[in-house]
Tab-separated table of C-alpha atoms in Angstrom:
chain	number	residue	atom	x	y	z
M	1	MET	CA	21.022	-7.876	11.910
M	2	LYS	CA	23.490	-5.004	11.631
M	3	LYS	CA	22.514	-1.602	10.228
M	4	MET	CA	24.517	-0.891	7.069
M	5	ASN	CA	26.245	2.440	6.578
M	6	THR	CA	25.679	4.613	3.507
M	7	ASN	CA	28.737	3.277	1.662
M	8	GLU	CA	27.698	-0.320	2.257
M	9	ILE	CA	24.159	0.403	1.091
M	10	GLU	CA	25.287	2.248	-2.040
M	11	ALA	CA	27.629	-0.642	-2.871
M	12	ALA	CA	24.814	-3.172	-2.428
M	13	LEU	CA	22.420	-1.117	-4.564
M	14	LYS	CA	24.883	-1.351	-7.477
M	15	ASN	CA	23.830	-5.003	-7.786
M	16	LEU	CA	20.157	-4.047	-7.894
M	17	THR	CA	18.150	-2.047	-10.415
M	18	GLY	CA	16.331	1.185	-9.745
M	19	TRP	CA	16.520	1.232	-5.943
M	20	GLU	CA	17.676	4.354	-4.178
M	21	LEU	CA	18.482	5.286	-0.608
M	22	LYS	CA	16.015	7.836	0.810
M	23	ASN	CA	15.364	8.713	4.466
M	24	ASP	CA	17.169	5.639	5.804
M	25	MET	CA	15.151	3.310	3.583
M	26	ILE	CA	15.735	1.842	0.159
M	27	GLU	CA	12.947	2.733	-2.210
M	28	ARG	CA	11.721	1.805	-5.658
M	29	SER	CA	8.580	2.521	-7.659
M	30	PHE	CA	6.989	0.241	-10.197
M	31	THR	CA	4.310	0.908	-12.810
M	32	PHE	CA	2.098	-1.879	-14.107
M	33	LYS	CA	-0.586	-2.143	-16.789
M	34	ASP	CA	-3.494	-1.600	-14.419
M	35	PHE	CA	-4.678	-2.210	-10.861
M	36	LYS	CA	-5.154	-5.945	-11.388
M	37	GLU	CA	-1.553	-6.357	-12.546
M	38	ALA	CA	-0.249	-4.209	-9.703
M	39	PHE	CA	-2.175	-6.061	-7.039
M	40	SER	CA	-1.346	-9.463	-8.496
M	41	MET	CA	2.321	-8.579	-8.249
M	42	MET	CA	1.829	-7.339	-4.691
M	43	THR	CA	0.289	-10.701	-3.833
M	44	ARG	CA	3.301	-12.596	-5.166
M	45	ILE	CA	5.588	-10.258	-3.247
M	46	ALA	CA	3.488	-10.621	-0.067
M	47	PHE	CA	4.044	-14.381	0.032
M	48	GLU	CA	7.807	-13.921	-0.261
M	49	CYS	CA	7.798	-11.249	2.446
M	50	GLU	CA	5.980	-13.596	4.751
M	51	LYS	CA	8.469	-16.363	3.946
M	52	GLN	CA	11.405	-14.051	4.703
M	53	GLN	CA	9.543	-12.677	7.730
M	54	HIS	CA	10.407	-9.218	6.510
M	55	HIS	CA	7.754	-6.761	5.382
M	56	PRO	CA	7.712	-3.622	3.264
M	57	ASN	CA	6.291	-0.191	3.734
M	58	TRP	CA	4.395	-0.039	0.448
M	59	GLU	CA	1.871	2.177	-1.201
M	60	ASN	CA	-0.352	1.429	-4.157
M	61	VAL	CA	-2.347	3.844	-6.272
M	62	TYR	CA	-4.055	2.141	-9.219
M	63	ASN	CA	-1.187	0.813	-11.387
M	64	ASN	CA	1.621	2.320	-9.321
M	65	LEU	CA	3.459	0.669	-6.485
M	66	THR	CA	6.108	2.268	-4.287
M	67	VAL	CA	8.091	-0.024	-2.010
M	68	LYS	CA	10.232	1.228	0.872
M	69	LEU	CA	12.405	-1.170	2.840
M	70	SER	CA	14.155	-0.823	6.161
M	71	THR	CA	14.676	-2.961	9.219
M	72	HIS	CA	12.706	-1.666	12.174
M	73	ASP	CA	14.818	-3.409	14.830
M	74	ALA	CA	18.050	-2.022	13.366
M	75	ASN	CA	16.607	1.434	12.759
M	76	GLY	CA	17.951	1.436	9.210
M	77	VAL	CA	18.826	-0.654	6.171
M	78	THR	CA	20.245	-4.143	6.697
M	79	GLN	CA	21.110	-7.117	4.514
M	80	LYS	CA	17.502	-8.300	4.981
M	81	ASP	CA	16.338	-5.278	2.993
M	82	ILE	CA	18.874	-5.856	0.253
M	83	ASP	CA	17.766	-9.499	0.047
M	84	LEU	CA	14.079	-8.581	-0.101
M	85	ALA	CA	14.759	-5.881	-2.713
M	86	LYS	CA	16.469	-8.520	-4.866
M	87	THR	CA	13.532	-10.901	-4.374
M	88	ILE	CA	11.065	-8.192	-5.363
M	89	GLU	CA	12.911	-7.218	-8.498
M	90	ASP	CA	13.208	-10.867	-9.511
M	91	ILE	CA	9.444	-11.313	-9.081
M	92	VAL	CA	8.623	-8.212	-11.082
M	93	ALA	CA	11.185	-8.875	-13.824
F	1	MET	CA	-19.665	11.870	-10.926
F	2	LYS	CA	-19.999	15.198	-9.079
F	3	LYS	CA	-17.462	16.361	-6.508
F	4	MET	CA	-19.111	16.638	-3.080
F	5	ASN	CA	-18.630	19.736	-0.960
F	6	THR	CA	-17.376	19.592	2.624
F	7	ASN	CA	-20.874	19.654	4.140
F	8	GLU	CA	-22.043	16.814	1.924
F	9	ILE	CA	-18.957	14.767	2.754
F	10	GLU	CA	-19.246	15.338	6.506
F	11	ALA	CA	-22.923	14.338	6.345
F	12	ALA	CA	-22.088	11.151	4.463
F	13	LEU	CA	-19.280	10.269	6.892
F	14	LYS	CA	-21.828	10.278	9.740
F	15	ASN	CA	-23.145	7.012	8.288
F	16	LEU	CA	-19.671	5.491	8.262
F	17	THR	CA	-17.287	4.630	11.084
F	18	GLY	CA	-13.843	6.114	11.602
F	19	TRP	CA	-13.410	7.886	8.280
F	20	GLU	CA	-12.247	11.472	8.203
F	21	LEU	CA	-11.820	14.098	5.531
F	22	LYS	CA	-8.166	15.041	4.995
F	23	ASN	CA	-6.586	16.836	2.030
F	24	ASP	CA	-9.623	16.345	-0.226
F	25	MET	CA	-9.685	12.603	0.463
F	26	ILE	CA	-11.513	10.460	2.975
F	27	GLU	CA	-9.110	8.450	5.062
F	28	ARG	CA	-9.184	5.619	7.545
F	29	SER	CA	-6.557	3.426	9.179
F	30	PHE	CA	-6.963	-0.177	10.232
F	31	THR	CA	-4.818	-2.377	12.440
F	32	PHE	CA	-4.841	-6.140	12.080
F	33	LYS	CA	-3.234	-9.030	13.937
F	34	ASP	CA	-0.250	-9.317	11.622
F	35	PHE	CA	0.866	-8.900	8.017
F	36	LYS	CA	-0.989	-11.988	6.827
F	37	GLU	CA	-4.279	-10.681	8.215
F	38	ALA	CA	-3.672	-7.218	6.795
F	39	PHE	CA	-2.805	-8.478	3.340
F	40	SER	CA	-5.667	-10.978	3.313
F	41	MET	CA	-8.045	-8.125	4.008
F	42	MET	CA	-6.407	-6.035	1.290
F	43	THR	CA	-7.000	-8.888	-1.141
F	44	ARG	CA	-10.700	-9.026	-0.324
F	45	ILE	CA	-10.898	-5.253	-0.695
F	46	ALA	CA	-8.975	-5.352	-3.983
F	47	PHE	CA	-11.585	-7.597	-5.601
F	48	GLU	CA	-14.375	-5.224	-4.598
F	49	CYS	CA	-12.419	-2.222	-5.870
F	50	GLU	CA	-11.978	-3.909	-9.199
F	51	LYS	CA	-15.698	-4.732	-9.318
F	52	GLN	CA	-16.595	-1.102	-8.554
F	53	GLN	CA	-13.871	0.069	-10.931
F	54	HIS	CA	-12.734	2.436	-8.234
F	55	HIS	CA	-9.358	2.125	-6.565
F	56	PRO	CA	-7.818	3.366	-3.330
F	57	ASN	CA	-4.625	5.103	-2.487
F	58	TRP	CA	-3.490	2.706	0.226
F	59	GLU	CA	-0.421	2.080	2.272
F	60	ASN	CA	0.491	-0.986	4.265
F	61	VAL	CA	3.179	-1.376	6.905
F	62	TYR	CA	3.135	-4.823	8.530
F	63	ASN	CA	-0.255	-5.014	10.318
F	64	ASN	CA	-1.336	-1.446	9.547
F	65	LEU	CA	-3.338	-0.317	6.572
F	66	THR	CA	-4.208	3.276	5.689
F	67	VAL	CA	-6.800	3.803	2.973
F	68	LYS	CA	-7.367	7.145	1.251
F	69	LEU	CA	-10.202	7.593	-1.211
F	70	SER	CA	-10.908	10.281	-3.752
F	71	THR	CA	-12.123	10.400	-7.328
F	72	HIS	CA	-9.368	11.427	-9.691
F	73	ASP	CA	-11.661	12.597	-12.501
F	74	ALA	CA	-13.677	14.794	-10.121
F	75	ASN	CA	-10.595	16.076	-8.313
F	76	GLY	CA	-12.187	15.351	-4.941
F	77	VAL	CA	-14.547	13.109	-3.015
F	78	THR	CA	-17.640	11.741	-4.770
F	79	GLN	CA	-20.383	9.245	-3.978
F	80	LYS	CA	-18.107	6.532	-5.430
F	81	ASP	CA	-15.717	7.102	-2.537
F	82	ILE	CA	-18.488	6.981	0.039
F	83	ASP	CA	-19.744	3.738	-1.507
F	84	LEU	CA	-16.283	2.177	-1.521
F	85	ALA	CA	-15.650	3.303	2.064
F	86	LYS	CA	-18.861	1.544	3.100
F	87	THR	CA	-17.819	-1.592	1.211
F	88	ILE	CA	-14.413	-1.566	2.900
F	89	GLU	CA	-15.790	-1.176	6.378
F	90	ASP	CA	-18.298	-3.965	5.755
F	91	ILE	CA	-15.472	-6.263	4.619
F	92	VAL	CA	-13.301	-5.461	7.628
F	93	ALA	CA	-16.174	-5.634	10.145
């Protein structure tokens, strides 16, 4: 899986909502009603991550969730991250 | 719920395993076999957090989980954090 350059990433992010490139990862934060809603959503996302065999760096504090995606083996953002970002926003939408 | 001072926190941590005081929170990291194991454990912890109505600041990257506990309303560590830390280590043990 090939590491994308900044132009390629920025172009891909135009087809997504709310993701931004930060420190060689794509990142988005979500706010839910409460912890139960946040963790329920994380659970749905977790199953998809496992299916795609691609996993996020994510942080949860009560009703807030921040997701950061990059591809460890490529040392940067790849199409796998763009695909997972799309999956995540479809789940949350 | 009263904010504990450093001496009180350090004394309480002696009864726990692997937790340390950092930036006004108590923190511990766990490593599991893989993402599935890590997230399964997070799910078990999440139910207990909801029951105790006390929630962690936690971050997961693949098989690693870092948990940070503090009490927002007290602006520091309280007995609620010590109790939740104990619950978490009992679940993981």
